[in-house]
Amino acid sequence: GAVVSQHPSWVICKSGTSVKIECRSLDFQATTMFWYRQFPKQSLMLMATSNEGSKATYEQGVEKDKFLINHASLTLSTLTVTSAHPEDSSFYICSVRRVFGSSGANVLTFGAGSRLTVL
Amino acid sequence: DAKTTQPTSMDCAEGRAANLPCNHSTISGNEYVYWYRQIHSQGPQYIIHGLKNNETNEMASLIITEDRKSSTLILPHATLRDTAVYYCVLHGSSNTGKLIFGQGTTLQVKP
C-alpha cells in the first residue's frame, strides 16, 4: 500500500503567524490527496480535496484563503494555515487516495498527522 | 454518500473476538463499506472494505448482510493494541474518493 509521510508532527506557533504542513506520498503517485482536521474527542472533518496541478476543492465552511493548499507534484501536497489563531489549534491529517484493483473502490492511506498549537 | 450508525463504545476481553456493528440502511447499490481505525493521536488506518460479499484479510473479517443494510467488522482475537476508534464509512466507487467520517465506535480491549 501507499506510504504517506507528514511533517511536522508537532508545531507550536504564535498567533498571527503562518504554518506550513507537508504531506508526501513516498511510494505512490498521488493525483488526489485529502486534508482532514480533528478536534479533541471528535471525528475527522474533511477540509479539502487537493488535486495535482489544479486548485483544491474546499468543503463548505472551510476558508480557502486561510487554509492554502498546494499540490504541485504527484508526491507532495502542502497545507498552509495563514494568520493562525488559537481556534486553529487542531490535529491536521492528510491522506492519499488509491484505487483498489479493478473494483474501483477507493482506499485512503493516512499520514500520522500534525498537531498544531497556536499560542 | 449514505450515513452510517455505530454504537458509541464497546468493550472486549483480550483474546476474544470483537464484533463491531454498523447500520447503513440507506446504502445505495454502488457504495462500498469501508472500515478504518484510529489509534489515539495517530492517523487512521485502513482495515478492510467490501461491496456485497463477505471479506477477510490479515487484519479482520467483514460480514455484510444480504440486504446490505448492515455489516459487522470482526477482529478474531482482539489484543490490547486493537484499542482504537473504529469507523464504518460508505463510499461509491464512482465518487471522488473523499470519505466522510462519522463518530465511530470506541473499542476498549481489556486484559
PDB file of C-alpha atoms in Angstrom:
ATOM      1  CA  GLY A   1       0.000   0.000   0.000  1.00  0.00           C
ATOM      2  CA  ALA A   2       0.942   3.655  -0.201  1.00  0.00           C
ATOM      3  CA  VAL A   3       3.232   5.188   2.397  1.00  0.00           C
ATOM      4  CA  VAL A   4       2.416   8.715   3.472  1.00  0.00           C
ATOM      5  CA  SER A   5       4.781  10.950   5.391  1.00  0.00           C
ATOM      6  CA  GLN A   6       3.551  14.064   7.137  1.00  0.00           C
ATOM      7  CA  HIS A   7       5.753  16.796   8.565  1.00  0.00           C
ATOM      8  CA  PRO A   8       5.987  18.294  11.106  1.00  0.00           C
ATOM      9  CA  SER A   9       4.401  16.001  13.679  1.00  0.00           C
ATOM     10  CA  TRP A  10       4.100  18.784  16.207  1.00  0.00           C
ATOM     11  CA  VAL A  11       4.244  22.529  15.761  1.00  0.00           C
ATOM     12  CA  ILE A  12       3.704  25.399  18.152  1.00  0.00           C
ATOM     13  CA  CYS A  13       3.395  28.897  16.792  1.00  0.00           C
ATOM     14  CA  LYS A  14       2.416  32.363  17.891  1.00  0.00           C
ATOM     15  CA  SER A  15      -0.918  33.851  16.978  1.00  0.00           C
ATOM     16  CA  GLY A  16      -0.781  35.676  13.648  1.00  0.00           C
ATOM     17  CA  THR A  17       1.974  33.588  12.113  1.00  0.00           C
ATOM     18  CA  SER A  18       1.631  31.087   9.280  1.00  0.00           C
ATOM     19  CA  VAL A  19       2.411  27.406   9.462  1.00  0.00           C
ATOM     20  CA  LYS A  20       3.073  25.002   6.600  1.00  0.00           C
ATOM     21  CA  ILE A  21       2.378  21.279   6.859  1.00  0.00           C
ATOM     22  CA  GLU A  22       3.766  18.892   4.249  1.00  0.00           C
ATOM     23  CA  CYS A  23       2.251  15.635   3.098  1.00  0.00           C
ATOM     24  CA  ARG A  24       4.380  13.335   0.962  1.00  0.00           C
ATOM     25  CA  SER A  25       3.393  10.195  -0.843  1.00  0.00           C
ATOM     26  CA  LEU A  26       6.622   8.200  -0.673  1.00  0.00           C
ATOM     27  CA  ASP A  27       5.920   5.305  -2.998  1.00  0.00           C
ATOM     28  CA  PHE A  28       2.821   6.241  -4.920  1.00  0.00           C
ATOM     29  CA  GLN A  29       1.993   8.974  -7.396  1.00  0.00           C
ATOM     30  CA  ALA A  30      -0.967  10.679  -5.855  1.00  0.00           C
ATOM     31  CA  THR A  31      -3.151  12.777  -8.117  1.00  0.00           C
ATOM     32  CA  THR A  32      -5.599  13.252  -5.255  1.00  0.00           C
ATOM     33  CA  MET A  33      -4.917  13.913  -1.605  1.00  0.00           C
ATOM     34  CA  PHE A  34      -7.303  14.903   1.148  1.00  0.00           C
ATOM     35  CA  TRP A  35      -6.818  17.123   4.170  1.00  0.00           C
ATOM     36  CA  TYR A  36      -8.738  16.483   7.378  1.00  0.00           C
ATOM     37  CA  ARG A  37      -8.900  18.284  10.697  1.00  0.00           C
ATOM     38  CA  GLN A  38      -9.720  16.714  14.026  1.00  0.00           C
ATOM     39  CA  PHE A  39     -10.515  18.445  17.300  1.00  0.00           C
ATOM     40  CA  PRO A  40     -10.121  16.590  20.617  1.00  0.00           C
ATOM     41  CA  LYS A  41     -12.662  13.809  21.154  1.00  0.00           C
ATOM     42  CA  GLN A  42     -14.254  14.496  17.775  1.00  0.00           C
ATOM     43  CA  SER A  43     -14.261  12.702  14.454  1.00  0.00           C
ATOM     44  CA  LEU A  44     -12.282  13.654  11.380  1.00  0.00           C
ATOM     45  CA  MET A  45     -13.651  16.556   9.407  1.00  0.00           C
ATOM     46  CA  LEU A  46     -12.810  16.786   5.729  1.00  0.00           C
ATOM     47  CA  MET A  47     -11.370  20.186   4.864  1.00  0.00           C
ATOM     48  CA  ALA A  48     -10.464  19.930   1.212  1.00  0.00           C
ATOM     49  CA  THR A  49      -9.526  17.779  -1.730  1.00  0.00           C
ATOM     50  CA  SER A  50      -6.088  18.500  -3.113  1.00  0.00           C
ATOM     51  CA  ASN A  51      -5.710  17.874  -6.841  1.00  0.00           C
ATOM     52  CA  GLU A  52      -2.311  17.701  -8.500  1.00  0.00           C
ATOM     53  CA  GLY A  53      -1.797  20.584 -10.882  1.00  0.00           C
ATOM     54  CA  SER A  54      -5.075  22.317 -10.143  1.00  0.00           C
ATOM     55  CA  LYS A  55      -6.860  24.221  -7.422  1.00  0.00           C
ATOM     56  CA  ALA A  56      -8.022  22.467  -4.303  1.00  0.00           C
ATOM     57  CA  THR A  57     -11.699  21.876  -3.695  1.00  0.00           C
ATOM     58  CA  TYR A  58     -12.776  23.066  -0.267  1.00  0.00           C
ATOM     59  CA  GLU A  59     -15.634  21.748   1.814  1.00  0.00           C
ATOM     60  CA  GLN A  60     -18.404  24.073   2.822  1.00  0.00           C
ATOM     61  CA  GLY A  61     -17.411  26.327   5.688  1.00  0.00           C
ATOM     62  CA  VAL A  62     -13.667  25.967   5.190  1.00  0.00           C
ATOM     63  CA  GLU A  63     -11.955  29.252   4.350  1.00  0.00           C
ATOM     64  CA  LYS A  64      -9.772  28.755   1.306  1.00  0.00           C
ATOM     65  CA  ASP A  65      -7.805  31.942   1.939  1.00  0.00           C
ATOM     66  CA  LYS A  66      -6.949  30.795   5.430  1.00  0.00           C
ATOM     67  CA  PHE A  67      -6.076  27.200   4.604  1.00  0.00           C
ATOM     68  CA  LEU A  68      -3.927  27.349   1.495  1.00  0.00           C
ATOM     69  CA  ILE A  69      -3.380  24.058  -0.261  1.00  0.00           C
ATOM     70  CA  ASN A  70      -0.762  23.456  -2.907  1.00  0.00           C
ATOM     71  CA  HIS A  71      -0.362  20.169  -4.788  1.00  0.00           C
ATOM     72  CA  ALA A  72       2.407  20.975  -7.230  1.00  0.00           C
ATOM     73  CA  SER A  73       3.682  17.442  -7.742  1.00  0.00           C
ATOM     74  CA  LEU A  74       2.394  13.890  -7.626  1.00  0.00           C
ATOM     75  CA  THR A  75       4.189  13.278  -4.351  1.00  0.00           C
ATOM     76  CA  LEU A  76       3.689  16.458  -2.346  1.00  0.00           C
ATOM     77  CA  SER A  77       0.749  18.444  -1.048  1.00  0.00           C
ATOM     78  CA  THR A  78       1.109  21.264   1.435  1.00  0.00           C
ATOM     79  CA  LEU A  79      -1.370  22.903   3.772  1.00  0.00           C
ATOM     80  CA  THR A  80      -0.555  26.390   5.000  1.00  0.00           C
ATOM     81  CA  VAL A  81      -2.537  27.784   7.888  1.00  0.00           C
ATOM     82  CA  THR A  82      -2.268  31.534   7.420  1.00  0.00           C
ATOM     83  CA  SER A  83      -2.507  34.035  10.248  1.00  0.00           C
ATOM     84  CA  ALA A  84      -3.115  31.247  12.702  1.00  0.00           C
ATOM     85  CA  HIS A  85      -5.198  31.848  15.810  1.00  0.00           C
ATOM     86  CA  PRO A  86      -5.759  29.693  18.896  1.00  0.00           C
ATOM     87  CA  GLU A  87      -9.016  28.340  17.462  1.00  0.00           C
ATOM     88  CA  ASP A  88      -6.984  26.841  14.597  1.00  0.00           C
ATOM     89  CA  SER A  89      -5.225  24.575  17.082  1.00  0.00           C
ATOM     90  CA  SER A  90      -6.079  21.082  15.940  1.00  0.00           C
ATOM     91  CA  PHE A  91      -4.808  17.778  14.587  1.00  0.00           C
ATOM     92  CA  TYR A  92      -4.358  18.015  10.814  1.00  0.00           C
ATOM     93  CA  ILE A  93      -4.191  14.788   8.827  1.00  0.00           C
ATOM     94  CA  CYS A  94      -3.566  14.216   5.152  1.00  0.00           C
ATOM     95  CA  SER A  95      -4.437  11.174   3.109  1.00  0.00           C
ATOM     96  CA  VAL A  96      -3.638   9.721  -0.276  1.00  0.00           C
ATOM     97  CA  ARG A  97      -6.304   8.151  -2.418  1.00  0.00           C
ATOM     98  CA  ARG A  98      -5.613   4.861  -4.125  1.00  0.00           C
ATOM     99  CA  VAL A  99      -7.985   2.977  -6.387  1.00  0.00           C
ATOM    100  CA  PHE A 100      -8.105  -0.640  -5.251  1.00  0.00           C
ATOM    101  CA  GLY A 101      -7.634  -3.166  -8.054  1.00  0.00           C
ATOM    102  CA  SER A 102     -10.246  -3.350 -10.773  1.00  0.00           C
ATOM    103  CA  SER A 103     -13.141  -2.866  -8.388  1.00  0.00           C
ATOM    104  CA  GLY A 104     -12.931   0.924  -8.382  1.00  0.00           C
ATOM    105  CA  ALA A 105     -13.010   1.044  -4.616  1.00  0.00           C
ATOM    106  CA  ASN A 106     -11.124   3.985  -3.126  1.00  0.00           C
ATOM    107  CA  VAL A 107      -8.777   3.251  -0.252  1.00  0.00           C
ATOM    108  CA  LEU A 108      -7.177   6.060   1.704  1.00  0.00           C
ATOM    109  CA  THR A 109      -3.760   5.896   3.310  1.00  0.00           C
ATOM    110  CA  PHE A 110      -3.329   8.492   6.017  1.00  0.00           C
ATOM    111  CA  GLY A 111      -0.340  10.334   7.316  1.00  0.00           C
ATOM    112  CA  ALA A 112       0.483  10.265  11.012  1.00  0.00           C
ATOM    113  CA  GLY A 113      -0.980  13.729  11.478  1.00  0.00           C
ATOM    114  CA  SER A 114       0.346  17.128  12.526  1.00  0.00           C
ATOM    115  CA  ARG A 115      -0.661  18.626  15.841  1.00  0.00           C
ATOM    116  CA  LEU A 116      -0.814  22.408  15.676  1.00  0.00           C
ATOM    117  CA  THR A 117      -0.922  24.520  18.796  1.00  0.00           C
ATOM    118  CA  VAL A 118      -1.360  28.248  18.369  1.00  0.00           C
ATOM    119  CA  LEU A 119      -0.472  30.356  21.384  1.00  0.00           C
TER     120      LEU A 119
ATOM    121  CA  ASP B   1     -22.831   9.115   0.440  1.00  0.00           C
ATOM    122  CA  ALA B   2     -25.257   7.372   2.768  1.00  0.00           C
ATOM    123  CA  LYS B   3     -24.990   7.699   6.536  1.00  0.00           C
ATOM    124  CA  THR B   4     -23.848   5.016   8.973  1.00  0.00           C
ATOM    125  CA  THR B   5     -24.802   4.380  12.591  1.00  0.00           C
ATOM    126  CA  GLN B   6     -22.414   2.771  15.056  1.00  0.00           C
ATOM    127  CA  PRO B   7     -22.517   2.238  18.812  1.00  0.00           C
ATOM    128  CA  THR B   8     -20.539   4.879  20.660  1.00  0.00           C
ATOM    129  CA  SER B   9     -18.414   2.421  22.594  1.00  0.00           C
ATOM    130  CA  MET B  10     -17.782  -1.274  23.174  1.00  0.00           C
ATOM    131  CA  ASP B  11     -15.611  -3.389  25.429  1.00  0.00           C
ATOM    132  CA  CYS B  12     -13.950  -6.656  24.546  1.00  0.00           C
ATOM    133  CA  ALA B  13     -11.822  -9.073  26.520  1.00  0.00           C
ATOM    134  CA  GLU B  14      -8.330  -9.670  25.257  1.00  0.00           C
ATOM    135  CA  GLY B  15      -8.122 -12.806  23.125  1.00  0.00           C
ATOM    136  CA  ARG B  16     -11.821 -12.805  22.360  1.00  0.00           C
ATOM    137  CA  ALA B  17     -13.436 -11.856  19.088  1.00  0.00           C
ATOM    138  CA  ALA B  18     -14.554  -8.250  18.798  1.00  0.00           C
ATOM    139  CA  ASN B  19     -17.698  -7.783  16.726  1.00  0.00           C
ATOM    140  CA  LEU B  20     -18.354  -4.191  15.735  1.00  0.00           C
ATOM    141  CA  PRO B  21     -21.724  -3.498  14.119  1.00  0.00           C
ATOM    142  CA  CYS B  22     -22.626  -0.816  11.623  1.00  0.00           C
ATOM    143  CA  ASN B  23     -26.038   0.096  10.280  1.00  0.00           C
ATOM    144  CA  HIS B  24     -26.326   1.638   6.838  1.00  0.00           C
ATOM    145  CA  SER B  25     -29.964   1.209   5.895  1.00  0.00           C
ATOM    146  CA  THR B  26     -29.862   3.836   3.122  1.00  0.00           C
ATOM    147  CA  ILE B  27     -26.837   2.404   1.340  1.00  0.00           C
ATOM    148  CA  SER B  28     -27.045   2.625  -2.422  1.00  0.00           C
ATOM    149  CA  GLY B  29     -26.069  -0.016  -4.939  1.00  0.00           C
ATOM    150  CA  ASN B  30     -22.637   1.272  -5.841  1.00  0.00           C
ATOM    151  CA  GLU B  31     -21.484   2.133  -2.334  1.00  0.00           C
ATOM    152  CA  TYR B  32     -18.734   0.155  -0.692  1.00  0.00           C
ATOM    153  CA  VAL B  33     -18.495  -0.372   3.060  1.00  0.00           C
ATOM    154  CA  TYR B  34     -15.080   0.652   4.404  1.00  0.00           C
ATOM    155  CA  TRP B  35     -13.651   0.208   7.861  1.00  0.00           C
ATOM    156  CA  TYR B  36     -10.855   2.309   9.279  1.00  0.00           C
ATOM    157  CA  ARG B  37      -9.500   2.599  12.769  1.00  0.00           C
ATOM    158  CA  GLN B  38      -7.680   5.343  14.599  1.00  0.00           C
ATOM    159  CA  ILE B  39      -5.428   4.633  17.499  1.00  0.00           C
ATOM    160  CA  HIS B  40      -5.080   7.565  19.864  1.00  0.00           C
ATOM    161  CA  SER B  41      -3.185  10.540  18.393  1.00  0.00           C
ATOM    162  CA  GLN B  42      -2.370   8.750  15.152  1.00  0.00           C
ATOM    163  CA  GLY B  43      -3.697   8.941  11.601  1.00  0.00           C
ATOM    164  CA  PRO B  44      -6.476   6.484  10.691  1.00  0.00           C
ATOM    165  CA  GLN B  45      -5.566   3.089   9.295  1.00  0.00           C
ATOM    166  CA  TYR B  46      -7.447   1.239   6.572  1.00  0.00           C
ATOM    167  CA  ILE B  47      -8.720  -2.169   7.688  1.00  0.00           C
ATOM    168  CA  ILE B  48     -10.974  -3.686   5.073  1.00  0.00           C
ATOM    169  CA  HIS B  49     -13.741  -2.937   2.575  1.00  0.00           C
ATOM    170  CA  GLY B  50     -16.496  -4.806   0.791  1.00  0.00           C
ATOM    171  CA  LEU B  51     -19.417  -4.391  -1.554  1.00  0.00           C
ATOM    172  CA  LYS B  52     -21.684  -7.415  -1.258  1.00  0.00           C
ATOM    173  CA  ASN B  53     -19.631 -10.437  -0.345  1.00  0.00           C
ATOM    174  CA  ASN B  54     -18.025 -11.141   2.977  1.00  0.00           C
ATOM    175  CA  GLU B  55     -14.341 -10.291   3.009  1.00  0.00           C
ATOM    176  CA  THR B  56     -11.368 -11.397   5.075  1.00  0.00           C
ATOM    177  CA  ASN B  57      -7.802 -10.187   5.252  1.00  0.00           C
ATOM    178  CA  GLU B  58      -4.933 -10.462   7.698  1.00  0.00           C
ATOM    179  CA  MET B  59      -6.480  -7.872   9.983  1.00  0.00           C
ATOM    180  CA  ALA B  60     -10.169  -8.637  10.103  1.00  0.00           C
ATOM    181  CA  SER B  61     -13.299 -10.063   8.544  1.00  0.00           C
ATOM    182  CA  LEU B  62     -16.207  -8.082   7.180  1.00  0.00           C
ATOM    183  CA  ILE B  63     -19.672  -9.575   7.176  1.00  0.00           C
ATOM    184  CA  ILE B  64     -22.271  -7.754   5.084  1.00  0.00           C
ATOM    185  CA  THR B  65     -25.925  -8.742   5.334  1.00  0.00           C
ATOM    186  CA  GLU B  66     -27.672  -9.883   2.208  1.00  0.00           C
ATOM    187  CA  ASP B  67     -29.771  -6.716   2.009  1.00  0.00           C
ATOM    188  CA  ARG B  68     -26.570  -4.688   2.619  1.00  0.00           C
ATOM    189  CA  LYS B  69     -28.282  -2.595   5.256  1.00  0.00           C
ATOM    190  CA  SER B  70     -25.808  -3.530   7.947  1.00  0.00           C
ATOM    191  CA  SER B  71     -22.369  -5.001   8.409  1.00  0.00           C
ATOM    192  CA  THR B  72     -20.109  -6.312  11.135  1.00  0.00           C
ATOM    193  CA  LEU B  73     -16.373  -5.978  11.461  1.00  0.00           C
ATOM    194  CA  ILE B  74     -14.817  -8.917  13.257  1.00  0.00           C
ATOM    195  CA  LEU B  75     -11.424  -8.861  14.915  1.00  0.00           C
ATOM    196  CA  PRO B  76     -10.988 -12.586  15.596  1.00  0.00           C
ATOM    197  CA  HIS B  77      -8.586 -12.388  18.533  1.00  0.00           C
ATOM    198  CA  ALA B  78      -8.522  -8.891  19.958  1.00  0.00           C
ATOM    199  CA  THR B  79      -5.346  -7.630  21.589  1.00  0.00           C
ATOM    200  CA  LEU B  80      -4.717  -4.562  23.715  1.00  0.00           C
ATOM    201  CA  ARG B  81      -3.236  -2.898  20.640  1.00  0.00           C
ATOM    202  CA  ASP B  82      -6.625  -3.105  18.944  1.00  0.00           C
ATOM    203  CA  THR B  83      -7.975  -0.479  21.339  1.00  0.00           C
ATOM    204  CA  ALA B  84      -8.988   2.327  18.985  1.00  0.00           C
ATOM    205  CA  VAL B  85     -11.871   4.210  17.408  1.00  0.00           C
ATOM    206  CA  TYR B  86     -13.344   2.184  14.552  1.00  0.00           C
ATOM    207  CA  TYR B  87     -15.070   3.977  11.707  1.00  0.00           C
ATOM    208  CA  CYS B  88     -17.547   2.441   9.283  1.00  0.00           C
ATOM    209  CA  VAL B  89     -17.737   4.594   6.163  1.00  0.00           C
ATOM    210  CA  LEU B  90     -19.662   4.301   2.912  1.00  0.00           C
ATOM    211  CA  HIS B  91     -18.437   5.499  -0.447  1.00  0.00           C
ATOM    212  CA  GLY B  92     -19.456   4.996  -4.031  1.00  0.00           C
ATOM    213  CA  SER B  93     -16.820   3.835  -6.492  1.00  0.00           C
ATOM    214  CA  SER B  94     -17.856   6.495  -8.956  1.00  0.00           C
ATOM    215  CA  ASN B  95     -17.312   9.320  -6.497  1.00  0.00           C
ATOM    216  CA  THR B  96     -14.259  11.476  -5.910  1.00  0.00           C
ATOM    217  CA  GLY B  97     -12.706   9.320  -3.240  1.00  0.00           C
ATOM    218  CA  LYS B  98     -13.340  11.661  -0.332  1.00  0.00           C
ATOM    219  CA  LEU B  99     -14.605   9.896   2.765  1.00  0.00           C
ATOM    220  CA  ILE B 100     -16.904  11.466   5.319  1.00  0.00           C
ATOM    221  CA  PHE B 101     -16.344  10.023   8.781  1.00  0.00           C
ATOM    222  CA  GLY B 102     -18.994   9.660  11.467  1.00  0.00           C
ATOM    223  CA  GLN B 103     -18.319   9.376  15.184  1.00  0.00           C
ATOM    224  CA  GLY B 104     -17.202   5.751  15.105  1.00  0.00           C
ATOM    225  CA  THR B 105     -17.085   3.157  17.860  1.00  0.00           C
ATOM    226  CA  THR B 106     -14.500   3.359  20.607  1.00  0.00           C
ATOM    227  CA  LEU B 107     -13.366  -0.211  21.236  1.00  0.00           C
ATOM    228  CA  GLN B 108     -11.662  -0.839  24.551  1.00  0.00           C
ATOM    229  CA  VAL B 109      -9.874  -4.165  24.747  1.00  0.00           C
ATOM    230  CA  LYS B 110      -9.393  -5.170  28.363  1.00  0.00           C
ATOM    231  CA  PRO B 111      -6.937  -7.651  29.850  1.00  0.00           C
TER     232      PRO B 111
END
